[in-house]
XYZ file of C-alpha atoms in Angstrom:
289
model
C -37.668 -96.472 -29.975
C -37.858 -93.534 -27.544
C -40.708 -94.793 -25.394
C -39.803 -98.418 -24.609
C -36.385 -97.737 -22.992
C -37.877 -95.014 -20.805
C -40.787 -97.210 -19.751
C -38.270 -99.880 -18.757
C -36.221 -97.259 -16.924
C -39.311 -96.017 -15.092
C -40.213 -99.547 -14.048
C -36.648 -100.115 -12.792
C -36.757 -96.889 -10.755
C -40.054 -97.987 -9.223
C -39.019 -101.563 -8.414
C -35.537 -100.818 -7.089
C -36.972 -98.396 -4.527
C -34.972 -95.404 -5.773
C -37.991 -93.395 -6.927
C -39.084 -92.308 -3.420
C -35.496 -91.313 -2.657
C -35.335 -89.089 -5.751
C -38.618 -87.410 -4.814
C -37.406 -86.872 -1.228
C -34.068 -85.350 -2.266
C -35.654 -82.823 -4.642
C -38.859 -82.144 -2.676
C -37.544 -78.946 -1.082
C -36.494 -77.465 -4.424
C -39.760 -78.460 -6.124
C -41.805 -76.843 -3.347
C -39.901 -73.602 -3.932
C -41.462 -73.432 -7.400
C -44.858 -74.555 -6.093
C -44.719 -78.234 -7.046
C -44.664 -81.578 -5.303
C -41.406 -83.499 -4.994
C -42.804 -86.297 -7.142
C -43.095 -83.848 -10.060
C -39.394 -84.263 -10.761
C -39.894 -87.704 -12.338
C -42.223 -86.596 -15.169
C -39.919 -83.664 -15.886
C -36.870 -85.922 -16.169
C -38.768 -88.405 -18.344
C -39.784 -85.504 -20.576
C -36.225 -85.301 -21.923
C -36.778 -88.731 -23.448
C -40.414 -88.593 -24.514
C -43.385 -86.496 -23.432
C -45.760 -89.479 -23.568
C -44.371 -91.419 -20.567
C -43.761 -88.061 -18.868
C -47.476 -87.246 -19.020
C -48.391 -90.795 -18.015
C -46.135 -90.683 -14.976
C -47.859 -87.511 -13.729
C -50.580 -89.808 -12.369
C -48.339 -90.565 -9.373
C -48.995 -87.045 -8.058
C -51.567 -86.841 -5.253
C -53.712 -83.925 -6.497
C -55.308 -82.883 -9.794
C -53.735 -79.430 -9.400
C -50.218 -80.873 -9.302
C -50.968 -83.233 -12.190
C -52.147 -80.324 -14.347
C -49.153 -78.119 -13.604
C -46.712 -80.986 -14.083
C -48.344 -81.982 -17.377
C -48.001 -78.415 -18.663
C -44.328 -78.223 -17.700
C -43.533 -81.720 -18.991
C -44.977 -80.774 -22.385
C -42.426 -77.933 -22.617
C -39.389 -80.132 -21.860
C -37.416 -80.831 -25.082
C -38.001 -84.530 -25.790
C -35.789 -86.713 -27.984
C -37.664 -85.589 -31.122
C -37.138 -81.920 -30.279
C -33.509 -82.727 -29.522
C -33.187 -83.895 -33.126
C -34.217 -80.412 -34.264
C -31.915 -78.678 -31.756
C -28.910 -80.795 -32.707
C -29.647 -81.003 -36.438
C -30.228 -77.283 -36.884
C -28.752 -75.113 -34.140
C -25.850 -77.298 -32.988
C -24.925 -78.289 -36.538
C -24.894 -74.781 -38.028
C -24.462 -72.428 -35.065
C -22.392 -74.548 -32.694
C -22.990 -76.604 -29.516
C -22.982 -73.578 -27.207
C -26.109 -72.249 -28.871
C -27.769 -75.638 -28.404
C -26.792 -75.562 -24.726
C -28.254 -72.052 -24.510
C -31.617 -73.399 -25.698
C -31.622 -76.105 -23.006
C -30.689 -73.630 -20.274
C -33.295 -71.135 -21.473
C -35.899 -73.884 -21.564
C -35.101 -74.939 -18.011
C -35.291 -71.335 -16.753
C -38.664 -70.812 -18.449
C -40.017 -74.115 -17.111
C -39.134 -73.047 -13.558
C -40.635 -69.587 -14.166
C -43.838 -70.995 -15.680
C -44.130 -73.517 -12.845
C -43.914 -70.718 -10.317
C -46.541 -68.648 -12.137
C -48.962 -71.559 -12.578
C -48.528 -72.633 -8.952
C -49.447 -69.116 -7.803
C -52.438 -68.822 -10.136
C -54.006 -72.227 -9.456
C -55.895 -72.704 -6.220
C -54.411 -74.935 -3.577
C -50.903 -75.796 -2.503
C -48.727 -78.863 -2.957
C -49.182 -81.227 -0.009
C -46.308 -82.193 2.224
C -44.281 -85.199 1.222
C -44.905 -88.274 3.337
C -43.202 -91.336 1.903
C -42.339 -94.794 3.079
C -38.760 -95.350 1.943
C -38.464 -98.972 0.843
C -35.251 -100.958 0.868
C -33.215 -101.012 -2.315
C -33.656 -104.296 -4.152
C -33.001 -105.995 -7.471
C -36.153 -105.763 -9.617
C -37.905 -108.810 -11.004
C -37.640 -109.212 -14.775
C -41.206 -110.516 -14.965
C -42.572 -107.478 -13.113
C -40.558 -105.084 -15.279
C -41.896 -106.693 -18.447
C -45.491 -106.582 -17.180
C -45.318 -102.914 -16.151
C -43.678 -101.919 -19.424
C -46.286 -103.761 -21.497
C -49.252 -102.298 -19.606
C -48.052 -98.739 -20.200
C -46.988 -99.418 -23.788
C -50.396 -100.964 -24.504
C -52.062 -97.658 -23.597
C -49.771 -95.808 -25.994
C -50.484 -98.253 -28.833
C -54.259 -98.171 -28.436
C -54.510 -94.377 -27.955
C -51.723 -92.757 -29.944
C -51.139 -94.999 -32.943
C -54.632 -94.663 -34.477
C -54.325 -90.873 -34.308
C -50.858 -91.005 -35.860
C -52.157 -93.080 -38.788
C -55.181 -90.830 -39.416
C -53.058 -87.682 -39.196
C -50.492 -89.126 -41.595
C -53.207 -89.912 -44.156
C -54.627 -86.371 -43.915
C -51.200 -84.761 -44.325
C -50.401 -87.106 -47.207
C -53.585 -86.038 -48.987
C -52.642 -82.378 -48.516
C -49.273 -83.039 -50.152
C -50.900 -85.012 -52.975
C -53.346 -82.157 -53.635
C -50.457 -79.639 -53.717
C -52.063 -77.694 -50.883
C -48.732 -76.767 -49.293
C -48.740 -73.323 -50.888
C -52.176 -72.567 -49.451
C -51.146 -73.718 -45.982
C -47.959 -71.643 -46.134
C -49.951 -68.580 -47.179
C -52.410 -69.024 -44.309
C -49.575 -69.321 -41.798
C -47.467 -66.509 -43.266
C -48.737 -63.869 -40.784
C -47.122 -65.974 -38.060
C -44.101 -67.415 -39.846
C -43.111 -64.420 -41.983
C -44.514 -61.358 -40.226
C -44.054 -62.284 -36.556
C -41.155 -64.732 -36.591
C -39.347 -63.496 -39.686
C -39.014 -66.977 -41.219
C -39.285 -68.079 -44.868
C -42.900 -68.695 -45.920
C -42.035 -72.290 -46.870
C -41.663 -73.344 -43.215
C -45.435 -73.151 -42.639
C -46.158 -76.719 -43.754
C -43.250 -78.022 -41.683
C -44.972 -76.794 -38.514
C -48.065 -78.815 -39.462
C -45.944 -81.948 -39.751
C -44.363 -81.046 -36.427
C -47.727 -81.473 -34.729
C -47.661 -85.090 -35.900
C -44.068 -85.785 -34.845
C -41.528 -83.190 -33.811
C -38.589 -84.679 -35.697
C -40.637 -84.432 -38.904
C -40.262 -80.670 -38.553
C -36.602 -80.909 -39.501
C -37.188 -83.545 -42.198
C -39.919 -81.483 -43.840
C -37.857 -78.294 -43.481
C -35.178 -79.796 -45.721
C -37.854 -80.802 -48.225
C -39.609 -77.427 -48.097
C -36.399 -75.391 -48.433
C -35.111 -77.690 -51.164
C -31.591 -78.285 -49.846
C -29.783 -79.993 -46.980
C -27.549 -76.930 -46.643
C -30.078 -74.976 -44.633
C -27.577 -72.266 -43.720
C -27.536 -71.209 -47.375
C -31.234 -70.346 -47.230
C -31.809 -69.414 -43.584
C -29.776 -67.040 -41.448
C -28.504 -68.007 -37.997
C -31.185 -65.835 -36.429
C -33.915 -67.595 -38.417
C -32.620 -71.039 -37.451
C -32.521 -70.029 -33.780
C -36.034 -68.545 -33.935
C -37.423 -71.587 -35.741
C -35.888 -73.987 -33.216
C -37.134 -72.015 -30.212
C -40.643 -72.029 -31.640
C -40.544 -75.784 -32.328
C -39.275 -76.533 -28.814
C -42.185 -74.739 -27.148
C -45.177 -75.022 -29.442
C -48.012 -77.601 -29.511
C -47.014 -81.080 -28.260
C -47.146 -83.905 -30.798
C -50.390 -85.764 -31.435
C -49.305 -88.758 -29.320
C -48.639 -86.521 -26.316
C -51.958 -84.734 -26.696
C -53.803 -88.039 -26.947
C -52.286 -89.319 -23.711
C -52.817 -85.923 -22.073
C -56.503 -86.072 -23.016
C -56.820 -89.474 -21.382
C -55.080 -88.320 -18.217
C -56.569 -84.813 -17.876
C -59.465 -84.586 -20.338
C -59.844 -82.871 -23.710
C -60.669 -79.476 -22.191
C -57.391 -79.257 -20.271
C -55.532 -80.610 -23.297
C -56.976 -77.885 -25.537
C -56.075 -75.195 -22.991
C -52.526 -76.504 -22.605
C -52.091 -76.673 -26.398
C -53.322 -73.092 -26.820
C -51.080 -71.944 -23.977
C -48.066 -73.631 -25.596
C -48.702 -71.764 -28.867
C -48.755 -68.433 -27.020
C -45.533 -69.284 -25.167
C -43.868 -70.457 -28.396
C -44.767 -67.227 -30.219
C -43.487 -65.073 -27.349
C -40.246 -67.053 -26.999
C -39.701 -67.202 -30.762
C -40.265 -63.464 -31.161
C -37.995 -62.734 -28.189
C -35.328 -64.974 -29.720
C -35.606 -63.170 -33.054
C -35.341 -59.700 -31.521
C -32.687 -60.720 -28.994
C -30.424 -62.280 -31.600
C -30.757 -59.228 -33.854
C -29.993 -56.919 -30.926
C -26.948 -58.690 -29.468
C -25.236 -59.937 -32.637
């Protein structure tokens, strides 16, 4: 449901001729943070779904830019992460706190982009584009482009989703949740200050981000999460979920586009960033409230 509309939207942007115009308008700003103007498209798509965002990074001219853009796109809060932000922070703490998370995320994405651009060798090339005339896209072409991209998602991501679901189902059947929560308690309880029961929810979040919220309700044992978790804990939990390891579908597509080595490095980097941001959110909320 998230991917198909964005694939159609991407195809429309390509066929109408607006895509080069968007890249041209934002090229100057993107170069200020060390990226190519075309990087703006994957970042915008990331707010819908990280899978087409990673796929669209292939339009960038260099491997360096594709790597940096893939890292940043994986940090953008997709629709599934939005479910967690809205269902937890906005619902219990108010919409301004949800807006704060989006603004903070955008600031950190710009900061991380600047750091990565300085650390990686090379520089983004200048933008030379032929600006086509605006035109009405062909329905047949839109359908073909959408199907070709969707076919890659089905053949790569779905098998991994099924296998992961079976493994997690077996863990639940074997009542292994307590063991998993105990193993993750140094992170969840000691570092982030969260209830021990949220450990298993983070495992489900690797499969699909919105499952984090669904499993949180199941793990806590009530839909009234504010009766069990404090505002600071809900904020910390949400910040961690927004930044930590991308879902299995995103990592599968990332592996196809960049290779498993880069995917593993990006996943490890996202865990470090999530821990730092989550801990900062915990301490900051306790300090200023």
